[in-house]
Amino acid sequence: MCQIKTGGSCSLILQLIKRFIASYTINKSSSAGEMTQRKSSGKRSSTAVEEEEDDSRFTQPTTSQVQKGMEKLTKAQIDEKTTELVQYILMKDQKKIPIKRADIVKNVLKEYKNVFPEIMNRVQQRFEQVFGFKVVEIDTKNHVYILINKLEPAEGSEMTSGNPKTGLLFVILSLVYMKGGVVPEGLVWNTLKKMRVDPGERHPEFGDVKKLVTDEFVRQRYLEYTKVPHTEPVKYDFTWGQRAEVEVSKHKILEFLGELHSQDPQRWSQQYKDASSQRSSRAPQPSTSSQR
Amino acid sequence: MKRGRCPDSGDADPPQNGTSDDGMRVRDPEAGASNIDSQPDTNDEVDSAHRRDIRSRYRVLISSIQKNREDIKITEVLDEANVLFKEVHQAREAALDSQLLVVASDLGKEKASQLFSEGLSFDPSTFVQHTLSFMGLNWLEEEGESSDEGAATSHGSLPRNAWRRLARRAEACFRSTPAFHFMYGSFQAEPPPPKPRVERQRKAPTKEAKRIMPTQLKKMEESLQEATEKEVERILGYLQQYHAQDPTSPISYYEFVINPHSFSRTVENIFHTSFLVRDGLARMYMDEDKMPCIGPVEDGMAGDGRAPVRKQCVIAISLQGWRELRRDLDIQESMIQPPKSQTK
């Protein structure tokens, strides 16, 4: 995508063109499709429903602009906004749907949007120091954030009652990972069927399985469901989503798989190499958490 | 994936080049035809039929790739296509040929990405088996029991918390945050002040309304209860009076209750009479003709048994029945006079 340089009336035209193109592009996560739907439904004045705003209106302020903006604000105002944003992110995290920068600007920062980077820094600090969480931008192009745990899950944390969806997700993620990172949807459905989870039938625990896997998990960015070109009838592939790349430890997946198969995980040499590189690229983690 | 082309087949524009992204793009037909068309117009009909045949065979090949993505042997398909291509002279068939190439190469790419030769292979079925065992699947259960679970692999059933068990262990692989929920639900600090105002306003009207209510209610209740009791007493009076006139002859029940002029009064009479029987002030019995009769209970008669023998029956009467009884028993006048004042 072309860079939008501010200044001059042509920038407005460029922004309009960019928005026009964005709304007609078939986006994988279908966020563009959502945007066109919302725009056509007209304005809604209720504050309960948050409208999603096109991020292209927000231009990243320069450092000098941020500094100037910060000088005008009192400490109390800055703290208040920081706290509000922390709470906002915590609430949005409940459903595990990623948070858009445009929403943050529109719903929380509003007139403070010119100091967005500074507030974000403070929010990061707050999360890390108080909660042990980390705000990660999983999509630098569209500026989408998620909240992950900075700390590793503690040993013996099996005391918690697990969310069954996590189990299902684990099966799919493992399958995709062990099969090279891309898997045709047919393989996923067949494997699930062998586990008594049939996408064609209503499952007592998961309900509409197909919707859960292709819609909920995809919106949460655990999975990506992409169309395979030139297929008739249309077929899709599954890959790891942006959240999974950041939140899931490949090393731990291999470890568990090794336990299941009574095997040394190093025998899966390709995957093991890949997992080790993921481990080293991530910052070293402090001691275990007592979050549970 | 290499595809050998016989150089003697077609001269110009091999359609491989520009079609990697979009197999449907057709090159300029005019340019193509003038270059390739080596045969002049002899046997036009045969020629077009032949071309139709080629096109249909191409389409068959394309659909075979799309239908059997898993099992198809790409090399065989390509060999066939090579043979076909020898006969291609015009752009229309060439376009189909290029479409076939695109589809075949997509499939090839897909298969190549699925190849994973290094290290131990991973078999989904084995994975499923091990995972099901971990989840607590009971393999030894008989097939008959699990046959109602549905199509897929029977043998054994999963315990209820199977997926939870898996999730508990799998969660260790995730660095996810626990979801944040307010303990007492979310609230905003603003609403409380307006509330007392609203309540106070509402209280005033309700008090007044309540004051009016009790007086009305008292009146109504009195009238209902008293009316019934009075009626019952009055009917008892009639009964005793008639009995006193002729103690020996029984009073026919129907003659007693039926009011020949009004069906509704008849029903009321039956209703009130039933109270008398219930309270032990009147008794009903059958005479020689099996007709029901009614008579007052005298004090002396109670000495028979201290606990009165309770028998119940239900008396029903319809408009038709009332007319029949009135006619058959020839009732001209009612024995129970209707009450004078009616508050209905």
Short mmCIF file of C-alpha atoms in Angstrom, two decimals, chain B residues 6-227:
data_model
loop_
_atom_site.label_atom_id
_atom_site.label_comp_id
_atom_site.label_asym_id
_atom_site.label_seq_id
_atom_site.Cartn_x
_atom_site.Cartn_y
_atom_site.Cartn_z
CA CYS B 6 7.03 -30.59 -29.35
CA PRO B 7 8.37 -27.76 -31.42
CA ASP B 8 6.49 -28.79 -34.54
CA SER B 9 3.05 -28.27 -33.08
CA GLY B 10 2.36 -24.60 -32.96
CA ASP B 11 4.47 -21.76 -34.17
CA ALA B 12 3.58 -18.64 -32.36
CA ASP B 13 2.71 -17.51 -28.84
CA PRO B 14 2.91 -20.42 -26.42
CA PRO B 15 0.27 -19.38 -23.96
CA GLN B 16 2.34 -20.30 -20.89
CA ASN B 17 3.83 -16.91 -20.38
CA GLY B 18 1.22 -14.43 -19.45
CA THR B 19 -1.23 -16.67 -17.70
CA SER B 20 0.36 -17.54 -14.39
CA ASP B 21 -1.85 -15.15 -12.47
CA ASP B 22 -5.06 -15.31 -14.37
CA GLY B 23 -5.79 -18.32 -16.48
CA MET B 24 -8.91 -16.81 -17.98
CA ARG B 25 -7.21 -14.04 -19.90
CA VAL B 26 -7.47 -14.66 -23.56
CA ARG B 27 -4.98 -13.19 -25.95
CA ASP B 28 -6.05 -11.19 -28.91
CA PRO B 29 -7.81 -13.74 -31.09
CA GLU B 30 -7.06 -11.94 -34.33
CA ALA B 31 -3.33 -12.02 -33.82
CA GLY B 32 -3.41 -15.62 -32.71
CA ALA B 33 -5.51 -16.88 -35.55
CA SER B 34 -3.44 -15.31 -38.28
CA ASN B 35 -0.26 -16.82 -36.95
CA ILE B 36 -1.33 -20.27 -36.00
CA ASP B 37 -3.92 -21.04 -38.62
CA SER B 38 -1.88 -23.14 -41.00
CA GLN B 39 -4.79 -25.02 -42.54
CA PRO B 40 -6.90 -23.14 -45.07
CA ASP B 41 -10.72 -23.40 -45.20
CA THR B 42 -11.01 -26.93 -46.52
CA ASN B 43 -13.54 -29.09 -44.55
CA ASP B 44 -14.77 -26.34 -42.27
CA GLU B 45 -17.43 -28.40 -40.57
CA VAL B 46 -15.14 -31.26 -39.77
CA ASP B 47 -12.66 -28.80 -38.46
CA SER B 48 -15.07 -27.09 -36.09
CA ALA B 49 -16.39 -30.40 -34.81
CA HIS B 50 -12.84 -31.49 -34.20
CA ARG B 51 -12.11 -28.31 -32.29
CA ARG B 52 -15.22 -28.74 -30.21
CA ASP B 53 -14.02 -32.16 -29.32
CA ILE B 54 -10.63 -30.83 -28.27
CA ARG B 55 -12.23 -28.17 -26.12
CA SER B 56 -14.45 -30.66 -24.37
CA ARG B 57 -11.50 -32.91 -23.68
CA TYR B 58 -9.64 -30.02 -22.16
CA ARG B 59 -12.60 -29.24 -19.97
CA VAL B 60 -12.76 -32.83 -18.84
CA LEU B 61 -9.10 -32.64 -17.84
CA ILE B 62 -9.59 -29.40 -15.95
CA SER B 63 -12.57 -30.69 -14.01
CA SER B 64 -10.74 -33.91 -13.23
CA ILE B 65 -7.98 -31.94 -11.58
CA GLN B 66 -10.43 -29.88 -9.58
CA LYS B 67 -12.50 -32.83 -8.46
CA ASN B 68 -9.74 -35.21 -7.43
CA ARG B 69 -7.23 -32.89 -5.86
CA GLU B 70 -5.92 -35.57 -3.59
CA ASP B 71 -5.58 -38.57 -5.83
CA ILE B 72 -4.87 -37.19 -9.24
CA LYS B 73 -1.59 -37.86 -10.97
CA ILE B 74 -0.56 -34.57 -12.39
CA THR B 75 2.00 -36.07 -14.73
CA GLU B 76 -0.63 -38.19 -16.42
CA VAL B 77 -2.87 -35.22 -16.90
CA LEU B 78 -0.04 -33.23 -18.36
CA ASP B 79 0.85 -36.02 -20.74
CA GLU B 80 -2.70 -36.05 -22.00
CA ALA B 81 -2.67 -32.31 -22.34
CA ASN B 82 0.52 -32.47 -24.32
CA VAL B 83 -1.11 -34.81 -26.79
CA LEU B 84 -4.12 -32.55 -27.06
CA PHE B 85 -1.99 -29.50 -27.56
CA LYS B 86 -0.59 -30.90 -30.77
CA GLU B 87 -4.00 -30.40 -32.28
CA VAL B 88 -4.50 -26.90 -31.02
CA HIS B 89 -4.47 -24.32 -33.78
CA GLN B 90 -6.69 -21.56 -32.55
CA ALA B 91 -6.72 -19.25 -29.60
CA ARG B 92 -9.88 -20.61 -28.05
CA GLU B 93 -8.40 -24.01 -27.46
CA ALA B 94 -5.14 -22.45 -26.45
CA ALA B 95 -6.92 -20.49 -23.78
CA LEU B 96 -8.32 -23.70 -22.36
CA ASP B 97 -4.89 -25.18 -22.45
CA SER B 98 -3.52 -22.31 -20.44
CA GLN B 99 -6.34 -22.60 -17.94
CA LEU B 100 -5.46 -26.23 -17.51
CA LEU B 101 -1.87 -25.31 -16.85
CA VAL B 102 -2.82 -22.80 -14.22
CA VAL B 103 -5.01 -25.28 -12.38
CA ALA B 104 -2.39 -27.98 -12.61
CA SER B 105 0.37 -25.74 -11.32
CA ASP B 106 -1.76 -24.56 -8.40
CA LEU B 107 -2.32 -28.13 -7.43
CA GLY B 108 1.34 -28.84 -7.83
CA LYS B 109 2.22 -25.97 -5.56
CA GLU B 110 -0.25 -27.21 -3.00
CA LYS B 111 1.20 -30.68 -3.05
CA ALA B 112 4.73 -29.41 -2.84
CA SER B 113 3.94 -27.37 0.22
CA GLN B 114 2.42 -30.41 1.84
CA LEU B 115 5.59 -32.39 1.38
CA PHE B 116 7.50 -32.57 4.54
CA SER B 117 10.23 -35.08 4.26
CA GLU B 118 12.62 -34.13 7.02
CA GLY B 119 12.30 -35.64 10.46
CA LEU B 120 9.69 -37.99 11.76
CA SER B 121 6.39 -37.84 9.94
CA PHE B 122 3.23 -36.82 11.72
CA ASP B 123 0.15 -38.90 11.19
CA PRO B 124 -3.16 -37.27 12.09
CA SER B 125 -4.86 -40.57 12.84
CA THR B 126 -2.25 -41.57 15.36
CA PHE B 127 -2.45 -38.12 16.86
CA VAL B 128 -6.20 -38.50 17.22
CA GLN B 129 -5.86 -41.85 18.91
CA HIS B 130 -3.33 -40.64 21.43
CA THR B 131 -5.34 -37.51 22.17
CA LEU B 132 -8.55 -39.45 22.64
CA SER B 133 -6.79 -41.73 25.08
CA PHE B 134 -5.52 -38.74 26.99
CA MET B 135 -9.05 -37.38 27.12
CA GLY B 136 -10.17 -40.54 28.80
CA LEU B 137 -11.80 -42.43 25.99
CA ASN B 138 -13.03 -45.79 27.07
CA TRP B 139 -11.97 -48.03 24.19
CA LEU B 140 -13.46 -51.19 25.54
CA GLU B 141 -17.09 -50.19 25.35
CA GLU B 142 -19.21 -52.35 23.12
CA GLU B 143 -20.19 -51.20 19.69
CA GLY B 144 -23.86 -51.62 20.36
CA GLU B 145 -23.96 -48.92 22.99
CA SER B 146 -22.14 -46.35 20.98
CA SER B 147 -24.01 -46.96 17.78
CA ASP B 148 -26.52 -44.26 18.62
CA GLU B 149 -23.78 -41.65 18.84
CA GLY B 150 -23.82 -41.12 15.14
CA ALA B 151 -21.83 -41.89 12.05
CA ALA B 152 -18.14 -41.38 12.77
CA THR B 153 -15.88 -43.99 14.30
CA SER B 154 -17.80 -45.74 17.04
CA HIS B 155 -15.96 -47.87 19.61
CA GLY B 156 -16.07 -46.36 23.00
CA SER B 157 -17.37 -43.06 24.27
CA LEU B 158 -15.84 -39.90 25.64
CA PRO B 159 -16.44 -38.87 29.23
CA ARG B 160 -18.26 -35.63 29.82
CA ASN B 161 -15.27 -33.56 30.78
CA ALA B 162 -13.06 -34.97 28.05
CA TRP B 163 -12.46 -31.70 26.26
CA ARG B 164 -11.93 -29.86 29.52
CA ARG B 165 -9.31 -32.33 30.51
CA LEU B 166 -7.48 -31.74 27.27
CA ALA B 167 -7.90 -27.98 27.60
CA ARG B 168 -6.39 -27.92 31.07
CA ARG B 169 -3.22 -29.48 29.79
CA ALA B 170 -3.21 -27.54 26.54
CA GLU B 171 -3.60 -24.18 28.26
CA ALA B 172 -0.02 -24.51 29.40
CA CYS B 173 1.00 -23.91 25.80
CA PHE B 174 -0.80 -20.57 25.66
CA ARG B 175 0.29 -17.31 27.14
CA SER B 176 -3.24 -16.00 27.28
CA THR B 177 -4.58 -13.56 29.79
CA PRO B 178 -7.42 -14.51 32.09
CA ALA B 179 -10.55 -12.66 31.05
CA PHE B 180 -11.33 -9.65 33.14
CA HIS B 181 -14.79 -9.35 34.70
CA PHE B 182 -16.03 -6.97 37.32
CA MET B 183 -17.02 -8.84 40.46
CA TYR B 184 -20.23 -6.97 41.02
CA GLY B 185 -20.94 -6.10 37.43
CA SER B 186 -20.00 -2.89 35.74
CA PHE B 187 -21.65 0.30 36.80
CA GLN B 188 -21.41 3.99 36.19
CA ALA B 189 -21.16 6.51 38.99
CA GLU B 190 -23.81 8.84 37.70
CA PRO B 191 -27.38 7.50 37.93
CA PRO B 192 -28.03 7.46 41.76
CA PRO B 193 -29.01 11.15 42.23
CA PRO B 194 -32.05 11.18 39.91
CA LYS B 195 -33.56 8.05 41.46
CA PRO B 196 -34.94 9.41 44.79
CA ARG B 197 -36.72 12.14 42.89
CA VAL B 198 -38.51 9.67 40.72
CA GLU B 199 -39.51 7.51 43.65
CA ARG B 200 -40.92 10.34 45.69
CA GLN B 201 -43.07 11.48 42.86
CA ARG B 202 -44.48 8.05 42.42
CA LYS B 203 -45.27 7.46 46.09
CA ALA B 204 -47.76 10.32 46.40
CA PRO B 205 -50.35 9.10 43.90
CA THR B 206 -50.27 5.50 45.10
CA LYS B 207 -51.11 6.40 48.66
CA GLU B 208 -54.22 8.23 47.66
CA ALA B 209 -55.32 5.48 45.38
CA LYS B 210 -54.98 2.96 48.16
CA ARG B 211 -57.11 4.94 50.51
CA ILE B 212 -60.05 4.77 48.16
CA MET B 213 -59.72 1.10 47.55
CA PRO B 214 -60.47 -0.41 50.98
CA THR B 215 -63.91 1.11 51.34
CA GLN B 216 -65.05 -0.21 48.02
CA LEU B 217 -63.74 -3.67 48.64
CA LYS B 218 -65.42 -4.03 51.99
CA LYS B 219 -68.77 -3.37 50.50
CA MET B 220 -68.42 -5.95 47.81
CA GLU B 221 -67.20 -8.72 49.99
CA GLU B 222 -70.01 -8.32 52.45
CA SER B 223 -72.64 -8.50 49.80
CA LEU B 224 -71.28 -11.68 48.22
CA GLN B 225 -70.93 -13.72 51.37
CA GLU B 226 -74.08 -12.57 52.98
CA ALA B 227 -76.11 -13.18 49.93
#
